[in-house]
Coordinates of C-alpha atoms and ligand atoms in Angstrom, one line a residue:
M19 CA 43.7 -5.2 -1.4
K20 CA 46.7 -2.3 -1.3
E21 CA 50.1 -2.5 0.8
N22 CA 49.3 0.7 1.7
D23 CA 47.1 3.5 0.4
S24 CA 47.2 7.4 1.9
I25 CA 46.4 8.9 4.8
R26 CA 44.4 11.5 2.3
E27 CA 42.7 8.4 0.3
I28 CA 41.7 7.1 4.5
A29 CA 40.1 11.0 5.7
E30 CA 38.2 11.1 3.0
R31 CA 36.1 7.8 3.0
L32 CA 36.2 8.4 6.7
L33 CA 34.5 12.1 6.4
A34 CA 32.0 10.5 3.9
A35 CA 30.3 8.3 5.8
E36 CA 28.1 8.9 8.7
R37 CA 28.5 5.8 11.2
V38 CA 32.0 4.8 11.6
L39 CA 32.8 1.3 14.1
L40 CA 35.9 1.1 15.3
F41 CA 37.7 -2.0 16.2
P42 CA 40.8 -1.9 18.5
H43 CA 42.6 -5.4 19.8
I44 CA 41.9 -7.8 21.9
Q45 CA 43.1 -7.4 25.6
M46 CA 43.6 -3.7 25.3
D47 CA 46.4 -1.6 25.9
G48 CA 47.0 2.2 26.0
D49 CA 48.0 2.2 22.0
A50 CA 44.5 0.5 21.1
L51 CA 42.4 1.8 23.3
G52 CA 44.1 5.5 23.1
S53 CA 43.7 5.2 19.0
A54 CA 40.9 4.1 19.2
A55 CA 39.0 6.5 21.4
A56 CA 40.6 9.5 20.0
L57 CA 39.1 8.6 16.6
C58 CA 35.6 8.4 18.5
G59 CA 35.6 11.1 19.9
A60 CA 37.1 13.3 17.2
L61 CA 34.1 11.5 14.7
R62 CA 31.4 12.6 17.0
S63 CA 32.6 15.7 17.7
A64 CA 32.2 16.0 14.6
G65 CA 28.4 14.9 14.5
K66 CA 29.3 11.5 13.2
Q67 CA 28.0 7.6 14.4
A68 CA 31.0 6.4 16.5
A69 CA 31.3 4.0 18.8
V70 CA 34.1 1.5 20.0
L71 CA 33.7 -2.3 19.6
V72 CA 35.0 -4.6 22.1
E73 CA 34.4 -7.6 22.9
D74 CA 37.1 -8.5 26.4
P75 CA 36.6 -5.3 29.2
V76 CA 38.2 -2.4 29.4
P77 CA 41.4 -2.8 31.3
E78 CA 40.9 -1.2 34.8
Y79 CA 44.2 1.4 34.0
I80 CA 42.6 3.0 31.4
Q81 CA 38.8 2.8 31.9
F82 CA 40.1 6.8 32.0
L83 CA 40.5 6.6 28.4
D84 CA 36.0 4.9 27.6
Q85 CA 34.4 8.5 27.3
G86 CA 30.6 6.8 26.7
Y87 CA 32.9 4.6 23.6
C88 CA 32.7 1.2 24.0
T89 CA 30.8 -1.0 23.3
E90 CA 29.9 -5.2 23.2
D91 CA 26.9 -4.5 21.5
P92 CA 27.6 -4.7 17.7
E93 CA 24.4 -2.9 16.4
A94 CA 25.5 0.3 18.4
I95 CA 26.0 1.2 15.2
P96 CA 23.7 -0.1 13.1
S97 CA 25.2 -0.7 9.4
P98 CA 27.9 1.0 9.1
D99 CA 29.5 2.9 6.6
V100 CA 32.7 2.9 7.5
C101 CA 34.9 -0.5 9.8
V102 CA 38.5 0.9 11.4
C103 CA 40.3 -1.6 13.2
V104 CA 43.6 0.1 14.9
D105 CA 46.2 -0.9 16.0
C106 CA 45.5 -4.6 14.6
G107 CA 47.6 -6.4 12.4
E108 CA 46.1 -9.2 11.5
V109 CA 41.7 -10.6 12.1
S110 CA 43.2 -12.3 14.9
R111 CA 43.2 -9.3 16.9
F112 CA 39.6 -9.2 16.9
P113 CA 38.6 -12.9 16.4
K114 CA 34.9 -12.5 17.9
R115 CA 34.4 -9.2 16.1
E116 CA 35.5 -10.3 12.5
K117 CA 32.5 -10.5 11.1
Y118 CA 31.2 -6.6 12.1
F119 CA 34.2 -5.7 11.2
F120 CA 33.9 -7.3 7.3
Q121 CA 29.9 -6.4 7.6
G122 CA 31.2 -2.3 6.8
K123 CA 30.4 -1.1 3.8
T124 CA 34.3 0.1 3.5
T125 CA 37.3 -0.7 6.2
I126 CA 40.4 0.5 7.0
C127 CA 43.2 -0.8 9.3
V128 CA 45.6 1.8 10.2
D129 CA 48.2 -0.4 12.2
H130 CA 52.3 0.4 13.6
H131 CA 53.3 -4.0 13.9
T132 CA 55.8 -5.0 11.0
T133 CA 53.9 -8.1 10.9
S134 CA 51.3 -6.8 9.3
R135 CA 49.8 -7.5 5.8
P136 CA 46.4 -6.0 4.4
F137 CA 43.4 -7.5 5.1
A138 CA 40.8 -4.4 4.6
D139 CA 39.5 -1.9 1.8
Y140 CA 42.0 0.7 2.5
N141 CA 45.1 -0.3 4.2
Y142 CA 47.8 2.3 6.1
I143 CA 50.6 0.5 8.0
D144 CA 53.4 2.4 9.2
P145 CA 56.4 0.0 11.0
K146 CA 58.3 3.7 11.7
A147 CA 55.3 4.6 14.0
A148 CA 56.1 4.5 17.4
A149 CA 51.7 4.1 18.1
T150 CA 48.9 3.8 16.1
A151 CA 47.7 6.9 18.0
E152 CA 51.0 8.9 16.0
I153 CA 48.7 7.7 13.1
I154 CA 46.0 9.0 14.1
Y155 CA 46.4 12.0 14.5
R156 CA 48.2 12.4 11.2
L157 CA 44.5 11.3 10.1
L158 CA 43.3 14.1 12.2
T159 CA 45.3 16.8 11.2
A160 CA 44.0 15.4 7.4
M161 CA 40.9 15.4 8.0
E162 CA 41.1 19.2 9.9
L163 CA 39.3 18.1 12.5
P164 CA 40.2 19.7 16.7
I165 CA 41.8 18.0 18.4
D166 CA 40.4 19.1 22.8
K167 CA 41.7 17.8 25.2
E168 CA 39.4 14.8 25.7
T169 CA 41.4 13.5 22.9
G170 CA 44.6 14.5 23.3
E171 CA 44.6 12.7 26.1
A172 CA 43.9 9.1 24.0
L173 CA 46.3 10.4 22.0
F174 CA 49.3 11.2 24.9
T175 CA 48.3 7.9 26.5
G176 CA 49.7 6.0 23.7
I177 CA 51.9 7.2 22.9
C178 CA 53.3 7.3 25.8
T179 CA 52.5 4.0 26.6
D180 CA 54.0 2.3 23.2
T181 CA 57.2 4.4 23.8
G182 CA 57.5 2.7 27.5
N183 CA 57.1 6.5 28.7
F184 CA 59.3 8.7 25.4
Q185 CA 62.1 6.1 26.3
Y186 CA 62.2 2.9 24.4
S187 CA 64.3 2.6 20.3
N188 CA 60.5 3.0 18.6
T189 CA 60.7 7.0 20.0
T190 CA 61.2 9.4 17.1
K191 CA 61.3 12.8 16.8
E192 CA 57.6 12.5 14.6
S193 CA 56.6 11.3 18.5
H194 CA 58.1 14.8 20.6
L195 CA 56.5 16.8 17.9
I196 CA 53.3 15.1 18.4
A197 CA 53.3 14.9 21.8
A198 CA 54.0 18.7 21.5
A199 CA 51.3 19.5 19.9
L200 CA 49.0 18.2 21.7
Y201 CA 50.3 20.3 25.1
D202 CA 48.3 22.8 22.4
S203 CA 44.7 20.7 23.2
G204 CA 45.4 20.9 27.5
I205 CA 46.2 18.0 28.0
D206 CA 47.1 17.3 32.0
H207 CA 50.2 15.3 31.1
A208 CA 50.9 14.8 35.1
G209 CA 47.5 13.4 35.7
I210 CA 48.0 10.8 32.7
A211 CA 51.2 9.6 34.4
V212 CA 49.7 8.7 37.8
K213 CA 47.1 7.3 36.3
L214 CA 49.1 5.1 33.6
Y215 CA 52.6 5.2 36.5
Q216 CA 51.4 5.6 40.6
N217 CA 48.6 3.4 40.7
T218 CA 49.8 0.5 42.1
S219 CA 47.7 -1.7 44.0
L220 CA 48.0 -4.0 46.3
E221 CA 46.9 -6.8 45.1
K222 CA 49.3 -5.8 42.2
L223 CA 53.0 -6.2 44.0
R224 CA 51.6 -9.6 45.8
I225 CA 51.6 -10.8 42.3
T226 CA 54.5 -9.1 41.2
N227 CA 56.3 -11.1 44.3
K228 CA 55.2 -14.4 43.5
I229 CA 56.0 -14.3 39.7
L230 CA 59.3 -13.2 40.4
N231 CA 59.6 -16.3 42.7
G232 CA 59.9 -18.3 40.1
L233 CA 62.4 -16.1 38.0
R234 CA 64.3 -18.2 35.5
L235 CA 67.3 -16.9 34.6
F236 CA 69.3 -18.8 31.5
C237 CA 71.6 -18.5 28.6
E238 CA 74.7 -16.5 30.8
G239 CA 71.5 -14.0 32.3
R240 CA 70.6 -13.0 28.9
A241 CA 67.4 -14.7 28.4
A242 CA 64.3 -14.0 31.5
M243 CA 61.5 -16.3 31.5
A244 CA 58.0 -16.4 34.4
W245 CA 55.1 -17.3 34.8
V246 CA 51.8 -16.9 36.0
D247 CA 49.2 -18.5 36.6
Q248 CA 45.3 -19.1 37.3
E249 CA 46.3 -20.6 40.9
M250 CA 48.9 -18.0 42.0
L251 CA 45.6 -15.0 40.9
Q252 CA 43.8 -16.4 43.3
Q253 CA 46.1 -17.1 46.2
T254 CA 46.8 -13.2 46.0
G255 CA 43.2 -12.1 44.9
A256 CA 44.8 -10.1 41.7
S257 CA 43.4 -9.9 38.5
M258 CA 45.2 -11.1 35.4
E259 CA 45.6 -7.0 34.7
D260 CA 47.5 -6.9 37.8
T261 CA 50.1 -9.1 35.5
E262 CA 50.7 -5.8 33.3
G263 CA 54.1 -4.9 33.2
S264 CA 56.3 -8.1 34.1
V265 CA 57.4 -8.4 31.2
E266 CA 58.8 -5.0 31.6
T267 CA 60.4 -5.8 35.1
L268 CA 61.8 -9.4 32.9
R269 CA 63.6 -7.0 30.6
N270 CA 64.6 -4.5 32.4
I271 CA 67.1 -7.0 34.4
K272 CA 70.9 -6.1 34.3
G273 CA 72.2 -8.5 31.5
V274 CA 68.6 -9.4 30.3
E275 CA 68.3 -9.1 25.8
I276 CA 65.5 -10.9 25.9
A277 CA 62.2 -11.9 28.3
A278 CA 59.6 -14.1 28.3
F279 CA 56.3 -13.9 29.9
L280 CA 53.6 -16.8 30.1
K281 CA 50.4 -15.8 31.3
E282 CA 47.9 -18.8 31.6
K283 CA 44.6 -17.0 30.4
E284 CA 42.7 -20.4 30.9
A285 CA 43.4 -24.2 31.3
G286 CA 46.3 -25.3 28.4
V287 CA 46.0 -21.9 26.6
I288 CA 49.6 -19.9 27.7
K289 CA 49.4 -16.0 26.3
V290 CA 53.3 -15.6 25.4
S291 CA 54.1 -11.6 26.4
M292 CA 58.0 -11.0 25.3
R293 CA 60.4 -7.9 24.9
A294 CA 63.6 -7.7 23.6
K295 CA 66.3 -4.9 24.9
T296 CA 68.9 -3.9 22.7
D297 CA 70.1 -6.3 20.0
G298 CA 67.6 -8.9 20.2
N299 CA 64.0 -9.7 18.1
V300 CA 61.0 -11.6 19.6
A301 CA 58.7 -10.5 16.5
K302 CA 60.2 -13.9 15.1
I303 CA 60.2 -16.1 18.3
A304 CA 56.1 -15.0 18.1
E305 CA 55.9 -15.1 14.6
K306 CA 57.9 -18.6 15.6
F307 CA 54.2 -19.9 17.5
G308 CA 52.1 -18.0 15.3
G309 CA 51.6 -14.5 16.8
G310 CA 53.8 -11.6 15.7
G311 CA 53.6 -7.3 16.5
H312 CA 57.5 -5.5 16.4
V313 CA 61.2 -6.9 17.4
K314 CA 61.1 -5.4 20.3
A315 CA 57.6 -6.3 22.0
A316 CA 55.6 -9.3 20.3
G317 CA 53.7 -12.2 22.0
C318 CA 51.7 -15.5 20.8
T319 CA 50.0 -18.1 22.5
L320 CA 50.5 -21.5 23.3
R321 CA 48.3 -24.2 23.8
T322 CA 50.3 -26.6 26.1
D323 CA 50.5 -26.6 29.6
M324 CA 53.0 -24.0 31.6
E325 CA 56.2 -26.6 32.3
T326 CA 55.9 -27.6 28.2
A327 CA 54.9 -23.6 26.7
L328 CA 57.8 -22.6 29.4
G329 CA 60.1 -25.3 27.7
Q330 CA 59.3 -24.6 24.7
L331 CA 59.7 -21.1 24.6
A332 CA 62.9 -21.3 26.2
E333 CA 64.4 -23.8 23.6
A334 CA 62.8 -20.2 21.0
M335 CA 64.9 -17.8 23.3
E336 CA 67.7 -19.7 23.4
E337 CA 68.5 -20.1 19.4
S338 CA 67.4 -16.6 18.8
L339 CA 69.9 -15.1 21.4
R340 CA 72.8 -18.3 19.2
G341 CA 73.0 -15.0 16.8
I342 CA 73.4 -12.1 18.2
Ligands
5GP25 P1 52.1 -7.2 24.8 O1 52.8 -8.3 25.0 O2 52.3 -6.0 25.8 O3 50.2 -8.5 24.2 O4 51.7 -7.1 23.2 C1 53.4 -6.8 22.7 C2 53.3 -6.3 21.2 O5 53.0 -7.8 20.4 C3 51.8 -6.1 20.7 O6 52.4 -4.7 19.7 C4 50.9 -6.4 20.4 O7 49.8 -6.3 19.8 C5 51.6 -7.6 19.5 N1 50.9 -9.1 20.0 C6 50.6 -9.6 21.6 N2 50.5 -10.5 21.2 C7 50.3 -11.2 19.6 C8 49.7 -12.1 19.5 O8 49.3 -12.9 19.2 N3 49.7 -12.0 17.7 C9 50.6 -11.2 17.5 N4 50.3 -11.0 15.3 N5 50.3 -10.0 17.7 C10 51.0 -9.8 19.1
MN26 MN1 50.4 -0.3 19.1

């Protein structure tokens, strides 16, 4: 197991494969599913059997990326030659599918998280890539596979969502160059923007309203926190998916440097999403609780009640702001 194999080596493994199974992380985002869908579509166009194995439902706001690729059936691709996980820095990011991943004759990990460690036969981890979708673009180019409109839109979505629509500091010249190249595949960039950003349901507005009622600001307004539990979802008719974007709303508050949003998945299981604006490092905070991610976007899970989780997080956030 090596720290970094080359794109070329990985391209060759995929070109030689007949059957490929792809693994995005749990609670898929635009980059995880966009990367998996793009690779799946391109491999199918090249005459290979490919599918995206998932363990939870595809969130509604990115369902347009799933053009018949996603399945919960591990037998969809029997005895895969290659299993590829995308946007996953550790096996805990696909917990129920781990055993299927390692059934691949060859395993490959393509990722861009700073906290990732190699665990597959071939690992390509580039923390400088703003999105895993950028690496998939480079991989498809190395494989000399054509990028059609559908594949282009999946890659574009991954880059848009992971760069905050080209706003975050992870955005590079290469992000823009790849996005520009994708225009040549005929993508409908304005249509994607409508699907991603101009599609808010009333339930989402209602739950956001409730969440913001519970906003906690501390450290002289440099830290922000809010939370959602199952009861709030029931009261508003919203789903947990409708809370997507809440952590960004907290981070966007004037003066806030780090933000945390806590979601009660079930009693005693709190999923935390964190964001930093400028100098903060939320990956470090997430790692303290056994999670990980990027410097400016990270997460972890706390197994306790909401009030205790809020207290523990607040303490870790205060400590991390002391150095800044
Ligand atoms: P989000 O807050 O959008 O769920 O996640 C932000 C970033 O942190 C994503 O890149 C995601 O992959 C990563 N992340 C979120 N939760 C975890 C976790 O529990 N463990 C690790 N290693 N990464 C996480
Ligand atoms: Mn990503």
